[in-house]
mmCIF file of C-alpha atoms in Angstrom:
data_model
loop_
_atom_site.group_PDB
_atom_site.id
_atom_site.type_symbol
_atom_site.label_atom_id
_atom_site.label_comp_id
_atom_site.label_asym_id
_atom_site.label_seq_id
_atom_site.Cartn_x
_atom_site.Cartn_y
_atom_site.Cartn_z
ATOM 1 C CA MET P 1 0.000 0.000 0.000
ATOM 2 C CA ASN P 2 1.498 3.326 -0.995
ATOM 3 C CA LYS P 3 1.405 6.510 1.028
ATOM 4 C CA ASP P 4 -1.829 7.858 -0.464
ATOM 5 C CA GLU P 5 -3.644 4.572 -0.097
ATOM 6 C CA MET P 6 -2.546 4.255 3.453
ATOM 7 C CA MET P 7 -3.564 7.825 4.202
ATOM 8 C CA ARG P 8 -7.013 7.143 2.741
ATOM 9 C CA LYS P 9 -7.344 4.069 4.891
ATOM 10 C CA VAL P 10 -6.520 6.109 7.976
ATOM 11 C CA GLN P 11 -9.042 8.751 6.954
ATOM 12 C CA MET P 12 -11.808 6.208 6.303
ATOM 13 C CA LEU P 13 -11.288 4.416 9.582
ATOM 14 C CA SER P 14 -11.040 7.688 11.423
ATOM 15 C CA PHE P 15 -14.385 8.701 9.942
ATOM 16 C CA VAL P 16 -16.016 5.436 10.976
ATOM 17 C CA VAL P 17 -14.798 5.947 14.531
ATOM 18 C CA VAL P 18 -16.154 9.482 14.659
ATOM 19 C CA ASP P 19 -19.521 8.464 13.225
ATOM 20 C CA VAL P 20 -20.112 5.618 15.639
ATOM 21 C CA ASN P 21 -18.853 7.934 18.390
ATOM 22 C CA LEU P 22 -21.787 10.217 17.564
ATOM 23 C CA PHE P 23 -24.194 7.301 17.680
ATOM 24 C CA LEU P 24 -22.857 6.260 21.067
ATOM 25 C CA ASP P 25 -23.339 9.777 22.401
ATOM 26 C CA THR P 26 -27.081 9.162 22.207
ATOM 27 C CA HIS P 27 -26.992 5.373 22.712
ATOM 28 C CA PRO P 28 -24.328 4.942 25.400
ATOM 29 C CA ASN P 29 -25.403 1.414 26.358
ATOM 30 C CA ASN P 30 -25.775 -0.050 22.908
ATOM 31 C CA THR P 31 -23.644 -3.173 22.992
ATOM 32 C CA ALA P 32 -23.507 -3.673 19.247
ATOM 33 C CA ALA P 33 -22.340 -0.124 18.747
ATOM 34 C CA LEU P 34 -19.786 -0.435 21.558
ATOM 35 C CA ASN P 35 -18.335 -3.555 19.997
ATOM 36 C CA TYR P 36 -18.313 -1.894 16.640
ATOM 37 C CA TYR P 37 -16.546 1.120 18.088
ATOM 38 C CA GLU P 38 -13.913 -1.008 19.733
ATOM 39 C CA LYS P 39 -13.253 -2.934 16.565
ATOM 40 C CA TYR P 40 -12.882 0.131 14.401
ATOM 41 C CA ARG P 41 -10.922 2.140 16.931
ATOM 42 C CA ASN P 42 -8.368 -0.663 16.993
ATOM 43 C CA LEU P 43 -8.289 -0.815 13.206
ATOM 44 C CA TYR P 44 -7.884 2.955 13.090
ATOM 45 C CA MET P 45 -5.061 3.028 15.611
ATOM 46 C CA GLU P 46 -3.357 0.203 13.815
ATOM 47 C CA ALA P 47 -3.624 1.931 10.441
ATOM 48 C CA LYS P 48 -2.446 5.205 11.933
ATOM 49 C CA SER P 49 0.597 3.679 13.545
ATOM 50 C CA GLN P 50 1.384 1.804 10.321
ATOM 51 C CA TYR P 51 1.264 5.038 8.406
ATOM 52 C CA GLU P 52 3.389 6.881 10.909
ATOM 53 C CA LYS P 53 5.948 4.126 10.989
ATOM 54 C CA ASN P 54 6.346 4.354 7.223
ATOM 55 C CA PHE P 55 5.702 7.979 6.387
ATOM 56 C CA GLY P 56 6.210 10.035 9.497
ATOM 57 C CA PRO P 57 3.916 11.359 12.211
ATOM 58 C CA LEU P 58 0.366 12.432 11.361
ATOM 59 C CA THR P 59 0.168 14.538 14.486
ATOM 60 C CA ALA P 60 2.825 15.772 16.819
ATOM 61 C CA GLY P 61 1.545 13.187 19.246
ATOM 62 C CA GLY P 62 2.632 10.475 16.808
ATOM 63 C CA VAL P 63 6.290 11.456 16.846
ATOM 64 C CA ASP P 64 8.507 8.498 17.451
ATOM 65 C CA ILE P 65 10.875 9.814 20.107
ATOM 66 C CA LYS P 66 14.425 8.735 19.439
ATOM 67 C CA ASP P 67 17.199 11.242 19.140
ATOM 68 C CA LYS P 68 15.368 14.068 17.409
ATOM 69 C CA TRP P 69 11.992 15.751 16.945
ATOM 70 C CA SER P 70 10.719 14.227 13.670
ATOM 71 C CA TRP P 71 7.572 16.358 13.515
ATOM 72 C CA ILE P 72 9.385 19.061 11.555
ATOM 73 C CA GLU P 73 10.711 16.656 8.939
ATOM 74 C CA THR P 74 7.479 16.180 7.048
ATOM 75 C CA PRO P 75 6.106 19.093 5.002
ATOM 76 C CA TRP P 76 4.167 21.894 6.657
ATOM 77 C CA PRO P 77 0.650 22.396 5.310
ATOM 78 C CA TRP P 78 1.769 25.219 3.029
ATOM 79 C CA GLN P 79 4.461 23.004 1.598
ATOM 80 C CA TRP P 80 2.048 20.305 0.432
ATOM 81 C CA GLU P 81 1.689 19.866 -3.249
ATOM 82 C CA ALA P 82 -1.781 20.477 -4.589
ATOM 83 C CA MET L 1 -61.944 27.253 23.323
ATOM 84 C CA ALA L 2 -61.840 24.628 25.992
ATOM 85 C CA ASP L 3 -58.537 24.352 27.743
ATOM 86 C CA VAL L 4 -58.191 20.721 28.574
ATOM 87 C CA GLN L 5 -60.657 17.936 28.160
ATOM 88 C CA ALA L 6 -60.677 14.324 29.075
ATOM 89 C CA VAL L 7 -61.883 12.332 26.142
ATOM 90 C CA ASN L 8 -63.127 8.836 26.218
ATOM 91 C CA ALA L 9 -61.729 7.554 22.985
ATOM 92 C CA ALA L 10 -64.390 4.899 22.711
ATOM 93 C CA ASP L 11 -67.057 7.578 22.521
ATOM 94 C CA TYR L 12 -65.588 8.828 19.319
ATOM 95 C CA ASP L 13 -64.382 5.647 17.720
ATOM 96 C CA ILE L 14 -60.857 6.939 18.100
ATOM 97 C CA GLU L 15 -57.729 4.895 17.993
ATOM 98 C CA PRO L 16 -55.493 7.008 20.199
ATOM 99 C CA TYR L 17 -51.758 7.123 20.154
ATOM 100 C CA VAL L 18 -49.321 8.961 22.375
ATOM 101 C CA GLY L 19 -49.122 12.594 21.436
ATOM 102 C CA MET L 20 -52.191 12.476 19.246
ATOM 103 C CA PRO L 21 -53.610 15.973 18.870
ATOM 104 C CA ILE L 22 -57.337 16.322 19.472
ATOM 105 C CA TYR L 23 -59.294 19.386 18.446
ATOM 106 C CA PHE L 24 -62.431 20.911 19.915
ATOM 107 C CA ASP L 25 -64.598 23.805 18.973
ATOM 108 C CA ASP L 26 -65.629 26.587 21.339
ATOM 109 C CA ASN L 27 -68.402 24.476 22.785
ATOM 110 C CA GLY L 28 -66.176 21.598 23.585
ATOM 111 C CA ALA L 29 -67.415 19.485 20.730
ATOM 112 C CA LEU L 30 -64.864 17.264 19.151
ATOM 113 C CA LEU L 31 -63.747 18.630 15.828
ATOM 114 C CA GLY L 32 -61.107 16.173 14.863
ATOM 115 C CA TYR L 33 -58.015 14.321 15.844
ATOM 116 C CA GLY L 34 -54.846 12.885 14.488
ATOM 117 C CA ARG L 35 -52.045 14.188 12.421
ATOM 118 C CA LYS L 36 -52.372 15.925 9.155
ATOM 119 C CA ASN L 37 -50.428 14.662 6.212
ATOM 120 C CA SER L 38 -47.075 16.208 5.713
ATOM 121 C CA CYS L 39 -47.507 19.501 4.045
ATOM 122 C CA ILE L 40 -44.076 20.953 4.426
ATOM 123 C CA VAL L 41 -43.620 22.219 0.952
ATOM 124 C CA SER L 42 -45.591 25.246 -0.006
ATOM 125 C CA ASP L 43 -45.567 25.578 -3.715
ATOM 126 C CA GLY L 44 -45.834 21.987 -4.816
ATOM 127 C CA THR L 45 -42.582 22.219 -6.732
ATOM 128 C CA THR L 46 -40.831 19.735 -4.526
ATOM 129 C CA ALA L 47 -42.400 16.366 -4.052
ATOM 130 C CA GLY L 48 -41.077 15.079 -0.756
ATOM 131 C CA ASN L 49 -43.863 13.710 1.339
ATOM 132 C CA ASN L 50 -46.243 15.820 -0.567
ATOM 133 C CA THR L 51 -46.862 13.261 -3.228
ATOM 134 C CA GLY L 52 -50.494 12.542 -3.482
ATOM 135 C CA ASN L 53 -51.456 15.067 -0.890
ATOM 136 C CA LYS L 54 -54.630 16.375 -2.341
ATOM 137 C CA ASN L 55 -55.048 18.894 0.394
ATOM 138 C CA CYS L 56 -52.000 20.748 -0.611
ATOM 139 C CA SER L 57 -52.668 20.860 -4.267
ATOM 140 C CA GLY L 58 -56.339 21.546 -3.804
ATOM 141 C CA GLY L 59 -56.183 24.168 -1.162
ATOM 142 C CA MET L 60 -53.124 26.166 -1.603
ATOM 143 C CA MET L 61 -54.095 28.175 -4.592
ATOM 144 C CA GLU L 62 -57.136 29.682 -3.037
ATOM 145 C CA SER L 63 -56.892 33.132 -1.616
ATOM 146 C CA PRO L 64 -57.642 33.760 2.052
ATOM 147 C CA GLY L 65 -61.205 34.560 2.858
ATOM 148 C CA THR L 66 -62.734 32.731 -0.022
ATOM 149 C CA VAL L 67 -65.999 31.045 0.748
ATOM 150 C CA ARG L 68 -67.294 28.961 -2.047
ATOM 151 C CA PRO L 69 -70.893 29.619 -3.023
ATOM 152 C CA GLY L 70 -73.373 26.906 -2.314
ATOM 153 C CA ASN L 71 -71.711 25.647 0.780
ATOM 154 C CA GLN L 72 -73.277 28.022 3.226
ATOM 155 C CA GLY L 73 -75.377 26.259 5.761
ATOM 156 C CA MET L 74 -74.148 22.862 4.740
ATOM 157 C CA GLN L 75 -75.245 20.555 7.494
ATOM 158 C CA ASN L 76 -75.556 17.304 5.714
ATOM 159 C CA ASN L 77 -73.417 14.563 7.166
ATOM 160 C CA GLN L 78 -72.588 13.288 3.763
ATOM 161 C CA ASP L 79 -71.376 16.641 2.675
ATOM 162 C CA MET L 80 -69.326 17.068 5.783
ATOM 163 C CA GLN L 81 -67.290 14.074 4.888
ATOM 164 C CA ASN L 82 -65.424 15.794 2.178
ATOM 165 C CA ASN L 83 -63.419 18.912 1.728
ATOM 166 C CA GLN L 84 -66.255 20.801 0.203
ATOM 167 C CA GLY L 85 -68.278 20.385 3.293
ATOM 168 C CA MET L 86 -65.432 21.183 5.605
ATOM 169 C CA GLN L 87 -64.597 24.406 3.936
ATOM 170 C CA ASN L 88 -67.148 26.358 5.803
ATOM 171 C CA ASN L 89 -66.688 25.247 9.326
ATOM 172 C CA GLN L 90 -65.992 28.770 10.407
ATOM 173 C CA GLY L 91 -68.870 30.091 8.430
ATOM 174 C CA ASN L 92 -71.159 27.521 9.944
ATOM 175 C CA GLN L 93 -70.451 28.383 13.501
ATOM 176 C CA SER L 94 -73.480 30.602 13.721
ATOM 177 C CA ASN L 95 -75.872 27.920 12.695
ATOM 178 C CA GLN L 96 -77.769 26.063 15.303
ATOM 179 C CA SER L 97 -76.301 22.654 15.128
ATOM 180 C CA MET L 98 -72.819 24.066 15.417
ATOM 181 C CA GLN L 99 -73.638 25.867 18.595
ATOM 182 C CA ASN L 100 -74.721 22.730 20.270
ATOM 183 C CA GLY L 101 -71.803 20.745 21.470
ATOM 184 C CA GLN L 102 -73.836 17.657 22.117
ATOM 185 C CA SER L 103 -75.228 17.372 18.690
ATOM 186 C CA MET L 104 -71.835 17.998 17.213
ATOM 187 C CA GLN L 105 -70.416 15.116 19.080
ATOM 188 C CA GLY L 106 -73.226 12.845 18.243
ATOM 189 C CA THR L 107 -73.541 13.436 14.569
ATOM 190 C CA GLN L 108 -71.395 15.510 12.390
ATOM 191 C CA ASN L 109 -68.132 14.958 14.045
ATOM 192 C CA ASN L 110 -68.355 11.262 14.051
ATOM 193 C CA GLN L 111 -68.789 11.498 10.361
ATOM 194 C CA ASN L 112 -65.837 13.746 10.135
ATOM 195 C CA MET L 113 -63.690 11.290 11.965
ATOM 196 C CA GLN L 114 -63.942 8.845 9.154
ATOM 197 C CA ASN L 115 -62.156 11.078 6.785
ATOM 198 C CA ALA L 116 -58.550 12.089 6.935
ATOM 199 C CA GLN L 117 -59.241 15.047 4.744
ATOM 200 C CA GLY L 118 -61.701 16.361 7.211
ATOM 201 C CA MET L 119 -59.319 15.868 10.071
ATOM 202 C CA GLN L 120 -56.648 17.805 8.416
ATOM 203 C CA ASN L 121 -58.929 20.663 7.874
ATOM 204 C CA ASN L 122 -60.007 20.605 11.451
ATOM 205 C CA GLN L 123 -56.492 20.798 12.637
ATOM 206 C CA GLY L 124 -55.901 23.794 10.528
ATOM 207 C CA ASN L 125 -59.098 25.372 11.676
ATOM 208 C CA GLN L 126 -58.104 25.291 15.279
ATOM 209 C CA GLY L 127 -55.043 27.317 14.677
ATOM 210 C CA MET L 128 -56.824 29.854 12.592
ATOM 211 C CA GLN L 129 -59.731 30.587 14.853
ATOM 212 C CA ASN L 130 -58.643 34.073 15.724
ATOM 213 C CA ASN L 131 -57.814 35.053 12.241
ATOM 214 C CA GLN L 132 -60.632 37.112 10.853
ATOM 215 C CA GLY L 133 -59.630 36.611 7.287
ATOM 216 C CA MET L 134 -59.452 32.841 7.368
ATOM 217 C CA GLN L 135 -62.922 31.532 7.030
ATOM 218 C CA GLY L 136 -62.705 28.369 5.039
ATOM 219 C CA ASN L 137 -60.736 25.231 5.515
ATOM 220 C CA GLN L 138 -59.370 25.472 2.054
ATOM 221 C CA ASN L 139 -57.830 28.695 3.177
ATOM 222 C CA VAL L 140 -56.424 27.086 6.250
ATOM 223 C CA GLN L 141 -54.916 24.573 3.939
ATOM 224 C CA SER L 142 -53.395 27.317 1.922
ATOM 225 C CA ILE L 143 -51.863 28.746 5.063
ATOM 226 C CA MET L 144 -50.438 25.427 6.076
ATOM 227 C CA CYS L 145 -49.047 24.936 2.621
ATOM 228 C CA SER L 146 -47.205 28.232 2.804
ATOM 229 C CA ARG L 147 -43.725 28.715 4.073
ATOM 230 C CA ASN L 148 -44.785 31.374 6.510
ATOM 231 C CA PHE L 149 -44.570 29.111 9.529
ATOM 232 C CA GLU L 150 -45.837 31.860 11.830
ATOM 233 C CA THR L 151 -49.316 31.278 10.459
ATOM 234 C CA TRP L 152 -49.247 27.550 11.072
ATOM 235 C CA PRO L 153 -51.116 25.911 13.927
ATOM 236 C CA LEU L 154 -48.969 24.674 16.750
ATOM 237 C CA ALA L 155 -47.966 21.072 16.427
ATOM 238 C CA MET L 156 -46.023 18.303 18.051
ATOM 239 C CA ALA L 157 -42.862 16.907 16.594
ATOM 240 C CA TYR L 158 -41.008 13.707 17.121
ATOM 241 C CA VAL L 159 -37.794 12.118 15.928
ATOM 242 C CA PRO L 160 -37.634 8.373 15.468
ATOM 243 C CA TRP L 161 -34.976 6.666 17.570
ATOM 244 C CA GLN L 162 -32.144 5.246 15.570
ATOM 245 C CA ALA L 163 -31.236 1.608 16.054
ATOM 246 C CA PHE L 164 -27.807 0.171 15.429
ATOM 247 C CA LYS L 165 -28.115 -1.927 12.307
ATOM 248 C CA GLN L 166 -25.949 -2.977 9.418
ATOM 249 C CA THR L 167 -23.443 -0.259 8.585
ATOM 250 C CA TYR L 168 -21.669 0.618 5.393
ATOM 251 C CA SER L 169 -18.135 -0.538 4.880
ATOM 252 C CA PRO L 170 -15.565 2.140 5.759
ATOM 253 C CA GLU L 171 -15.118 2.822 2.050
ATOM 254 C CA GLU L 172 -18.840 3.276 1.420
ATOM 255 C CA GLY L 173 -19.325 5.273 4.570
ATOM 256 C CA PHE L 174 -16.476 7.600 3.735
ATOM 257 C CA GLU L 175 -18.018 8.294 0.335
ATOM 258 C CA ALA L 176 -21.551 8.680 1.670
ATOM 259 C CA GLY L 177 -20.610 10.860 4.625
ATOM 260 C CA THR L 178 -22.222 8.446 7.058
ATOM 261 C CA ILE L 179 -21.697 4.848 8.011
ATOM 262 C CA PHE L 180 -25.426 4.445 8.574
ATOM 263 C CA PRO L 181 -27.392 3.544 5.431
ATOM 264 C CA GLU L 182 -30.600 4.756 7.053
ATOM 265 C CA LEU L 183 -29.100 8.228 7.304
ATOM 266 C CA ASP L 184 -27.774 8.247 3.769
ATOM 267 C CA LEU L 185 -30.497 10.439 2.354
ATOM 268 C CA PRO L 186 -30.649 12.998 -0.393
ATOM 269 C CA PHE L 187 -30.410 16.601 0.715
ATOM 270 C CA LEU L 188 -33.611 18.318 -0.319
ATOM 271 C CA GLY L 189 -33.184 21.547 1.584
ATOM 272 C CA GLY L 190 -31.633 24.727 0.387
ATOM 273 C CA GLY L 191 -34.713 26.874 -0.031
ATOM 274 C CA ARG L 192 -36.864 27.402 -3.075
ATOM 275 C CA ARG L 193 -35.923 25.707 -6.251
#
């Protein structure tokens, strides 16, 4: 999976997590939705960490702390290509 | 107008449901009950739930205050079953049978109950009672078919409770903007078109 594909996967899973989050806000005891949330949150975190391992941190919180601050190595928003 | 009344549903051949609006005239006689059909769209240009709603298409073109000739004094139960008969409820209030709550309950209104068209008109009527210009039910219809919500009768609203069912795949959900197929609906808002 290339960088774009992996990014899209992260975005899709992130969206699923947010959407079921909204459902749970009004149905906090719904077991099916809770299970669903757990499943997709794990998938999301897995995809996110996969992406970050290969292509750098998505958020500053995803910086892999070794000897330097890798957050500034990936492009800033204004440096992205259209 | 009576404030609150206890109604024995069996007396009126009513099938009640929670939140069901019930309408009375000034004498406490039952005018009607139940919900009107959806009549959200004013000009008939957008279908929505309006499809097949004869009340909208029939009533909305008429100007306020119109009373159709020939309907004055209409007391016949048969006539009261349809829109024509219901048009002049306001106009009929001065006639004898309308002043008598008992006879209303016993005769005309039971007839009215059989007809959704009549009920809708009654609902409209209730809201328009203080409006001098609005005499006929057709005109009430025209008000309710307008977008000027200030002229609408008060109503009750409800939102169905969503259940957790089969969801879209992440791919489908991402494209649709929701993972819930039941919420994947066309956007029909945006004002007049």
